[in-house]
Each structure stands twice: as structure tokens, then as C-alpha cells.
PDB file of C-alpha atoms and ligand atoms in Angstrom:
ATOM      1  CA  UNK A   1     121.243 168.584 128.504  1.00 92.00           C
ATOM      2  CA  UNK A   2     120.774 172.366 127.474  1.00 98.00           C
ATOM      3  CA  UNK A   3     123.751 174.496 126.650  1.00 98.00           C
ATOM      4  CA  UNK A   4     123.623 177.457 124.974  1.00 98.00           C
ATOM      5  CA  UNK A   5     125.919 178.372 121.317  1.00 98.00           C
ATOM      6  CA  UNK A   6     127.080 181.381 119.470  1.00 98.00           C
ATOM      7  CA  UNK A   7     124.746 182.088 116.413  1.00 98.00           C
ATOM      8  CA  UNK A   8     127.123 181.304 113.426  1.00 98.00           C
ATOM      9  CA  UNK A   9     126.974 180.773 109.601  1.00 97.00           C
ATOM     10  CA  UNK A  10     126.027 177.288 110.626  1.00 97.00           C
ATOM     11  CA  UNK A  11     123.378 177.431 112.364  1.00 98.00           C
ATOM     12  CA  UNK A  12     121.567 181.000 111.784  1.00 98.00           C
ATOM     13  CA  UNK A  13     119.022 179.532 109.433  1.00 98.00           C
ATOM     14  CA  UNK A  14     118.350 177.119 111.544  1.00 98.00           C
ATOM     15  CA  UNK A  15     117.527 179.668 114.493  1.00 98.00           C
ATOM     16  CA  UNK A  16     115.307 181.779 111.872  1.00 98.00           C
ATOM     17  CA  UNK A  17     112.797 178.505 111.235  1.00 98.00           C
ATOM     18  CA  UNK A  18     112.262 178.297 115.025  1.00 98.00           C
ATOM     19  CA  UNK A  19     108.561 178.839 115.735  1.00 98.00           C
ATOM     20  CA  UNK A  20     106.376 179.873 118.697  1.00 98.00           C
ATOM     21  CA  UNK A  21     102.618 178.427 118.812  1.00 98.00           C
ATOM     22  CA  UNK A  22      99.728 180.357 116.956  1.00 97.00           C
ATOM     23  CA  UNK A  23      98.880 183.167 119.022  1.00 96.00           C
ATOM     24  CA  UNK A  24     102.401 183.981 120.873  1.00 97.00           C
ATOM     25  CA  UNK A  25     103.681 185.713 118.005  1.00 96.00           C
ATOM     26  CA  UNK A  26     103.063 188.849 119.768  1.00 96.00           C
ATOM     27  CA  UNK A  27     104.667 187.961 123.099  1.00 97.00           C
ATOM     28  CA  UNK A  28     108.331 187.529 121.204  1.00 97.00           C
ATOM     29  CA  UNK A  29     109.905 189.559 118.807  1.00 97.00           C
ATOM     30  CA  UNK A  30     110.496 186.858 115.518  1.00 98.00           C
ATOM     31  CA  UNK A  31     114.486 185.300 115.253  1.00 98.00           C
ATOM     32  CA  UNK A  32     114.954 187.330 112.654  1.00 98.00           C
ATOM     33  CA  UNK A  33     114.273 190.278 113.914  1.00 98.00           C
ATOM     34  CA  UNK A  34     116.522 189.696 116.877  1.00 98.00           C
ATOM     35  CA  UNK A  35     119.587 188.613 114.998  1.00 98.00           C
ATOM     36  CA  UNK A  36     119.022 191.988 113.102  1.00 98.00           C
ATOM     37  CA  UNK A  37     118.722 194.232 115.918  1.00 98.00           C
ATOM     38  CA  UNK A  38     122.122 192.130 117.404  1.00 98.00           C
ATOM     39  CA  UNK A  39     123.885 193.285 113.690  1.00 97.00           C
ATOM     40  CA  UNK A  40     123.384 196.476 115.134  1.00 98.00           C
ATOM     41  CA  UNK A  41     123.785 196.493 118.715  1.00 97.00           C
ATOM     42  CA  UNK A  42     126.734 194.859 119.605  1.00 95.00           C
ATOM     43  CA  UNK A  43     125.911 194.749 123.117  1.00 96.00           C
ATOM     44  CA  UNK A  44     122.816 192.424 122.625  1.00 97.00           C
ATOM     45  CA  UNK A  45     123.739 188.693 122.626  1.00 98.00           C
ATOM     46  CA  UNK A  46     122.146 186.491 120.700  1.00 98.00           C
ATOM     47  CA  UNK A  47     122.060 182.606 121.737  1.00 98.00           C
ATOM     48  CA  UNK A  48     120.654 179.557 120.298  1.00 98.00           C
ATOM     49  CA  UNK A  49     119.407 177.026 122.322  1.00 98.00           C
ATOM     50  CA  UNK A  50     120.116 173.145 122.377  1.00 98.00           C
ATOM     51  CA  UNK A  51     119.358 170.214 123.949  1.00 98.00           C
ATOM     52  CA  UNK A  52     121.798 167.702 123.354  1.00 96.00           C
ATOM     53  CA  UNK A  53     122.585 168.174 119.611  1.00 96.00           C
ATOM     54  CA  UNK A  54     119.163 169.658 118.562  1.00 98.00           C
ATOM     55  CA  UNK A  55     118.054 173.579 118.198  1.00 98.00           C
ATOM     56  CA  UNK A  56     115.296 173.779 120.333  1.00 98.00           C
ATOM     57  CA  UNK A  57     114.970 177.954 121.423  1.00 98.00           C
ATOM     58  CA  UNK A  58     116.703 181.168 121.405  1.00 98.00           C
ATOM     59  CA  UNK A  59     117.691 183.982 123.540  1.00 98.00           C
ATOM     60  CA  UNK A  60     119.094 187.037 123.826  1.00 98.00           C
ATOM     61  CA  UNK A  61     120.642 188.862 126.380  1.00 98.00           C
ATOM     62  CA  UNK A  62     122.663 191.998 127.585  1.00 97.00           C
ATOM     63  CA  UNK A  63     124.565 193.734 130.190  1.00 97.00           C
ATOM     64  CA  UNK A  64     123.281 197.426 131.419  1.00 95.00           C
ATOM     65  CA  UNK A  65     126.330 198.702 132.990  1.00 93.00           C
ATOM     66  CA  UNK A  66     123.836 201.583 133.853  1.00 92.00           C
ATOM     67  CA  UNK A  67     121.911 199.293 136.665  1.00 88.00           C
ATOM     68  CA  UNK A  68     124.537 196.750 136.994  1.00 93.00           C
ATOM     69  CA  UNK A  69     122.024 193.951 135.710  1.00 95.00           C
ATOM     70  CA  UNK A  70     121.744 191.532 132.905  1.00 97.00           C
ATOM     71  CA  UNK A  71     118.611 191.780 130.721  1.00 97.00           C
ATOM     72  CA  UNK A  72     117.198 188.919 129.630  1.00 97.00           C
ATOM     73  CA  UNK A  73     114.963 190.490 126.696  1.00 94.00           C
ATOM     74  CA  UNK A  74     114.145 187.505 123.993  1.00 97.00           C
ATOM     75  CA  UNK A  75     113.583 183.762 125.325  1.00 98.00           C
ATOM     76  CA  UNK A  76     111.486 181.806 122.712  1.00 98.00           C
ATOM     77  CA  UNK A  77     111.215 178.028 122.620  1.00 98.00           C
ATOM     78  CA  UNK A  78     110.117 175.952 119.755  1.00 98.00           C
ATOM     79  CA  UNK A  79     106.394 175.100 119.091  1.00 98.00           C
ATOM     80  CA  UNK A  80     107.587 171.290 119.173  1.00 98.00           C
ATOM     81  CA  UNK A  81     109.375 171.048 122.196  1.00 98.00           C
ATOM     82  CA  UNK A  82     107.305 173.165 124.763  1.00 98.00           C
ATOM     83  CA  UNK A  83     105.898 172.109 127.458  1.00 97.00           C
ATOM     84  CA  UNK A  84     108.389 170.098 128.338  1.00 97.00           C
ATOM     85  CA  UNK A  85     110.676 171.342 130.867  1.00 97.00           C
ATOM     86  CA  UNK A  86     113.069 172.921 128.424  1.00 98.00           C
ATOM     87  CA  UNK A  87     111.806 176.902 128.609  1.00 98.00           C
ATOM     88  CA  UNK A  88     113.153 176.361 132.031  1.00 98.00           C
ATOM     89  CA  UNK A  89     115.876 174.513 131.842  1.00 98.00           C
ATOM     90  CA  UNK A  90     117.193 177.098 129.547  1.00 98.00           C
ATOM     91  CA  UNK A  91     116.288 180.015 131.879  1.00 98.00           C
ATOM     92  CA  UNK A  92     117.994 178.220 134.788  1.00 97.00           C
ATOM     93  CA  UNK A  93     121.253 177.365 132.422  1.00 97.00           C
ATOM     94  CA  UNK A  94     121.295 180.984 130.831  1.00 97.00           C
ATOM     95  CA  UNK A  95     121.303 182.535 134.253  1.00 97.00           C
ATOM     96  CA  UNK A  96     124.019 179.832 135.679  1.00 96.00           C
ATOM     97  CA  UNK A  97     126.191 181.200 133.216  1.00 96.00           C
ATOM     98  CA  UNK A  98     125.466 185.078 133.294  1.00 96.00           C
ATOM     99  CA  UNK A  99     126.663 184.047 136.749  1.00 94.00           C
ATOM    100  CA  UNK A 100     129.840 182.948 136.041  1.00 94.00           C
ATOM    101  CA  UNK A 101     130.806 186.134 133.808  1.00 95.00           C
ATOM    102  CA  UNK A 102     129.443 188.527 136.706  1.00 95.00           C
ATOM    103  CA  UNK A 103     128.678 187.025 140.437  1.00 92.00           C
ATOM    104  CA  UNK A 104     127.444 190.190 141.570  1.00 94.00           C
ATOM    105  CA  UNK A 105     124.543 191.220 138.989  1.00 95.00           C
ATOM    106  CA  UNK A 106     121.401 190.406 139.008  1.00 96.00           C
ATOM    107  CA  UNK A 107     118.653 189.490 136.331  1.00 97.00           C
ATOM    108  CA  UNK A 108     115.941 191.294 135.324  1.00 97.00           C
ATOM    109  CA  UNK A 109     113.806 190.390 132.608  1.00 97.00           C
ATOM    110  CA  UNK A 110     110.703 191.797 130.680  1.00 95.00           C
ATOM    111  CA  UNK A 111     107.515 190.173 129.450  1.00 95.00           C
ATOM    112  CA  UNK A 112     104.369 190.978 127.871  1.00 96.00           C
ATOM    113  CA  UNK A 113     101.437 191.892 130.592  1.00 96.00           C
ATOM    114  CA  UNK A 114      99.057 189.207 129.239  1.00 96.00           C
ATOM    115  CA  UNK A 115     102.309 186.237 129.036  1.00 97.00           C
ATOM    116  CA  UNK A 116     101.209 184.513 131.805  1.00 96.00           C
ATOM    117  CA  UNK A 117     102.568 181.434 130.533  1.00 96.00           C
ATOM    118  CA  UNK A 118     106.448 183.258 130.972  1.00 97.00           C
ATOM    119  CA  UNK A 119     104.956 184.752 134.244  1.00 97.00           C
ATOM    120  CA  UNK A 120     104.676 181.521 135.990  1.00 97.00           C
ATOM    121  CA  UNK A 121     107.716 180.272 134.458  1.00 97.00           C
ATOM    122  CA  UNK A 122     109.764 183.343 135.988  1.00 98.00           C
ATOM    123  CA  UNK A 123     107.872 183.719 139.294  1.00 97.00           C
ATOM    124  CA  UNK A 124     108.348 179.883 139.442  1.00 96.00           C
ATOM    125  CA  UNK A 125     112.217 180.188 138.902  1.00 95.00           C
ATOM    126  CA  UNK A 126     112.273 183.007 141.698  1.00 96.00           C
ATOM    127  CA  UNK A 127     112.333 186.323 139.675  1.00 97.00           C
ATOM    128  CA  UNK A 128     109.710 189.025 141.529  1.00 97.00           C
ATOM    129  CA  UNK A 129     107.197 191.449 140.096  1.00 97.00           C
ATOM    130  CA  UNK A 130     109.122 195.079 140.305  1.00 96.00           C
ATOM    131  CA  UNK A 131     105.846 196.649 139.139  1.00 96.00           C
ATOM    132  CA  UNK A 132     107.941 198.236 136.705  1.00 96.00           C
ATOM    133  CA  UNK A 133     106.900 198.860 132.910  1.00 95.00           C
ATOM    134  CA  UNK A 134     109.280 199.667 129.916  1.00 91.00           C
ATOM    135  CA  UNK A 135     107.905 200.207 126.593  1.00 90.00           C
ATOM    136  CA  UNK A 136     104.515 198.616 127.699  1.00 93.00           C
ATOM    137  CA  UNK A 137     106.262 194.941 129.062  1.00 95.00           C
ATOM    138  CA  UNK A 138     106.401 194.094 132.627  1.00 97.00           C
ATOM    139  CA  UNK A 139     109.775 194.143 134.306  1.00 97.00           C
ATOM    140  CA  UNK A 140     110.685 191.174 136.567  1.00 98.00           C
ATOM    141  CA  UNK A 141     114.173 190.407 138.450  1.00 97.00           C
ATOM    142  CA  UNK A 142     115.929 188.010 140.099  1.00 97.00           C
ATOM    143  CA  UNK A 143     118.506 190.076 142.832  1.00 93.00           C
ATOM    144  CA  UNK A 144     121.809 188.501 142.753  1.00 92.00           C
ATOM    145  CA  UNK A 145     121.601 187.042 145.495  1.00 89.00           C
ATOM    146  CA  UNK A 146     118.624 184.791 144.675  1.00 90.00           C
ATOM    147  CA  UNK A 147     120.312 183.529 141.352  1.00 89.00           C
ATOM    148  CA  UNK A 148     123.093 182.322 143.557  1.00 86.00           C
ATOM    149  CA  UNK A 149     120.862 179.737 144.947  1.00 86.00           C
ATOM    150  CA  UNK A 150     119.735 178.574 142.220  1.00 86.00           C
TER     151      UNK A 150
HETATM  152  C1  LIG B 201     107.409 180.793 127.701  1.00 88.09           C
HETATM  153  C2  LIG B 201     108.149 179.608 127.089  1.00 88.09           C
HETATM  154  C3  LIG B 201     109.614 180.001 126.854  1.00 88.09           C
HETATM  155  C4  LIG B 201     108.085 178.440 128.084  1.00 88.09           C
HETATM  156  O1  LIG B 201     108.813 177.371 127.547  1.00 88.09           O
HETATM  157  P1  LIG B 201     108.354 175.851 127.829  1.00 88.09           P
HETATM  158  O2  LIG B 201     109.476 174.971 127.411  1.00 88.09           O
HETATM  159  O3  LIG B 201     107.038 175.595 127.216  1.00 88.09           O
HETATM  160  O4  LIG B 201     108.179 175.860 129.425  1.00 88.09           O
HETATM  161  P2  LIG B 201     108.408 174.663 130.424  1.00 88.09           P
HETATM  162  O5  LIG B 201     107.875 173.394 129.824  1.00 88.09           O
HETATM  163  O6  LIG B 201     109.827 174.653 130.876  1.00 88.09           O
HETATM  164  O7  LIG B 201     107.460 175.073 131.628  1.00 88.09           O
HETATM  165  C5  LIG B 201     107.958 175.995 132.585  1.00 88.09           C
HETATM  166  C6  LIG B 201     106.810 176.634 133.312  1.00 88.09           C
HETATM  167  O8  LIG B 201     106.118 177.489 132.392  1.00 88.09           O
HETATM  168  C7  LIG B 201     104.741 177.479 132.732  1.00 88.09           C
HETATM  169  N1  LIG B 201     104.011 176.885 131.623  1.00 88.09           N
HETATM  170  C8  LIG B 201     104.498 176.126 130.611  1.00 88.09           C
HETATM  171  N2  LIG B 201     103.521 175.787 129.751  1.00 88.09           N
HETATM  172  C9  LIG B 201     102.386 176.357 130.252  1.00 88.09           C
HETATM  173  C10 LIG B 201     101.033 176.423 129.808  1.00 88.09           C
HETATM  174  N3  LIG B 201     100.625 175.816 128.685  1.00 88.09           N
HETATM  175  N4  LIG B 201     100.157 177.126 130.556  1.00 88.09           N
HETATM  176  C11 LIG B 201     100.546 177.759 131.676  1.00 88.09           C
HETATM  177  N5  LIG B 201     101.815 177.743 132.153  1.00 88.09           N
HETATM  178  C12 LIG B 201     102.708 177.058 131.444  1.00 88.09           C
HETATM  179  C13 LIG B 201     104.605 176.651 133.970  1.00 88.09           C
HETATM  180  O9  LIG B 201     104.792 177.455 135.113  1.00 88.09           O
HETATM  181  C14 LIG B 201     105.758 175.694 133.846  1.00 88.09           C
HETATM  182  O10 LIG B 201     106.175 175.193 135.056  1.00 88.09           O
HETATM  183  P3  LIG B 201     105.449 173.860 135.648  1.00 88.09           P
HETATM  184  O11 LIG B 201     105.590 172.822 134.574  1.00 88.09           O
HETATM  185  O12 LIG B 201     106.244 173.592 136.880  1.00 88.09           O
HETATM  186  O13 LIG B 201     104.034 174.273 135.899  1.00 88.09           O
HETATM  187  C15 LIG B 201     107.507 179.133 125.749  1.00 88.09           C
HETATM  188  O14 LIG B 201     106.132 178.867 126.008  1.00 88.09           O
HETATM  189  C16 LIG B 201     107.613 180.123 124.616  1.00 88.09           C
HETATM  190  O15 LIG B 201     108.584 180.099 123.859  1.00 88.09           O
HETATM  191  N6  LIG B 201     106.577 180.983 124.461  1.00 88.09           N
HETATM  192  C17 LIG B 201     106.518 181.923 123.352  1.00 88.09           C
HETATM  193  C18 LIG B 201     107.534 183.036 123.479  1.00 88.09           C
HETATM  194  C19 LIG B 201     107.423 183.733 124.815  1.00 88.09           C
HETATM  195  O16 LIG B 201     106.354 184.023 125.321  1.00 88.09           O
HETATM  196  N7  LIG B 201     108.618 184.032 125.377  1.00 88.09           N
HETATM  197  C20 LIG B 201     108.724 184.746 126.604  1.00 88.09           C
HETATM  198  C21 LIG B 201     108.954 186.176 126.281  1.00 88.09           C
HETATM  199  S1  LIG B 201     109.076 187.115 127.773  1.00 88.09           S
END
């Protein structure tokens, strides 16, 4: 059971001693780095992630009221409990609810070019290539319409 919680003086240490494997440091910007840039940009929204009662990921989101999307920008999931189903559990349950706050947006998301493992995981949710690049990561999105049948 995944849901997703607000980052709090509870738990924020916890989300900063999440790790991702050896070599996909560079696909993900670190925890603490994101809850930074979120001190800072109120619009980002940082998440952590839990199964049952356990921290297993992060993620971070935001609305562009320029394109009428959400952006999913940060999705990381602990070294010791990938593989497993979770990384899209939590992709499925994050866009479920960035459902229920806007029904008619869509989902676009960006990932490294070389991430294939995050490229399958997308592509295999329903998110398309755009062949769109910003700030050297691949854009992918999932129209509204698609993430209503999911
Ligand atoms: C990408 C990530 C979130 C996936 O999480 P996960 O829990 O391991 O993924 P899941 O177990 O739910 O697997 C979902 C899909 O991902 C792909 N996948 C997962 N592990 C894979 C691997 N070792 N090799 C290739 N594809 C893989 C598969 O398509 C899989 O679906 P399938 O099992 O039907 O084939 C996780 O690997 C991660 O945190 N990576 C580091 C940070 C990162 O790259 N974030 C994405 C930034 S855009």
C-alpha cells in the first residue's frame, strides 16, 4: 500500500538517508538538494514515499499554470526496495492523485537520456516520447486523457 506524506520535522531526516544504487546518482538530483530547492520554490512539492508504514522513495512535483500540466521532476526509490514493483506503484498513486486536484491536466515528466531504467518504467505506465529536451533531460507526458484510464 503506497501513499504519499508531507515532508515534516518528523520525517525529513529520514527522506535525506534515502539512497539510489551506485551509479544513478547522476540520474536524480540527491533529497537534500530537493528539499532545498522546495525551501525556495514554494511551488515545488516535495513528497515522501511509503509503503505501509515504511519510507521507501521520494518525489517531487509541480503545477505549470503556463502549459496547464503537472511536472513530475524528482522520483527516486530506495536502493533496498527497487525492483520491486514500488517505483511504479508510486508513479501510478502520485498521478491518481494529481488527478483528483486537477482532472483536466496532464503529466509530463523529465528524465535523463541514458535512464532507461525510468524510460521503460514511464513508457510502460503510458507516458510518450515528446522528443522534447529541457536543460539536457528528455521530456515525456502522459495527456490527460490517458491518466484517466489509468
Ligand atoms: C527508476 C526507479 C524509480 C524505478 O523504481 P523501481 O521500484 O526499481 O521500479 P519497479 O520495480 O516498479 O519497476 C518498474 C519498471 O521499471 C523498469 N525497471 C525496473 N528495474 C529495472 C532494471 N533493473 N532494468 C531495466 N528496467 C527496469 C521496468 O520497466 C519495470 O517494469 P517491469 O517490472 O514490468 O519490467 C528506481 O530505479 C530509481 O529510484 N532509480 C534512481 C533514480 C532515478 O533514476 N529516478 C528517475 C528520475 S527521472
Amino acid at each position: 500500500m503506497i501513499t504519499l506524506r508531507d515532508i515534516t520535522a518528523d520525517n525529513w531526516l529520514a527522506c535525506i538517508d534515502l539512497e539510489v544504487m551506485p551509479g544513478q546518482e547522476h540520474f536524480v538530483a540527491s533529497n537534500l538538494y530537493s528539499l532545498a530547492q522546495a525551501g525556495v520554490q514554494p511551488e515545488c512539492v516535495p513528497r515522501a514515499v511509503y509503503c505501509d508504514d515504511t519510507m521507501i522513495g521520494f518525489i517531487m512535483y509541480e503545477f505549470d499554470p503556463a502549459n496547464g500540466d503537472w511536472w513530475i521532476f524528482r522520483l527516486m526509490i530506495d536502493r533496498s526496495y527497487q525492483g520491486r514493483g514500488l517505483g511504479r506503484a508510486t508513479l501510478l498513486e502520485t498521478i491518481r492523485y494529481l488527478r483528483q486536484q486537477r482532472p483536466d491536466a496532464g503529466v509530463s515528466i523529465t528524465l535523463h537520456p541514458d535512464n532507461e531504467q525510468a524510460r521503460r518504467l514511464y513508457l510502460g505506465v503510458g507516458f510518450e516520447e515528446t522528443g522534447t529536451r529541457v536543460a539536457g533531460e528528455d521530456v515525456l507526458s502522459l495527456p490527460a486523457r490517458a491518466a484517466a484510464q489509468l
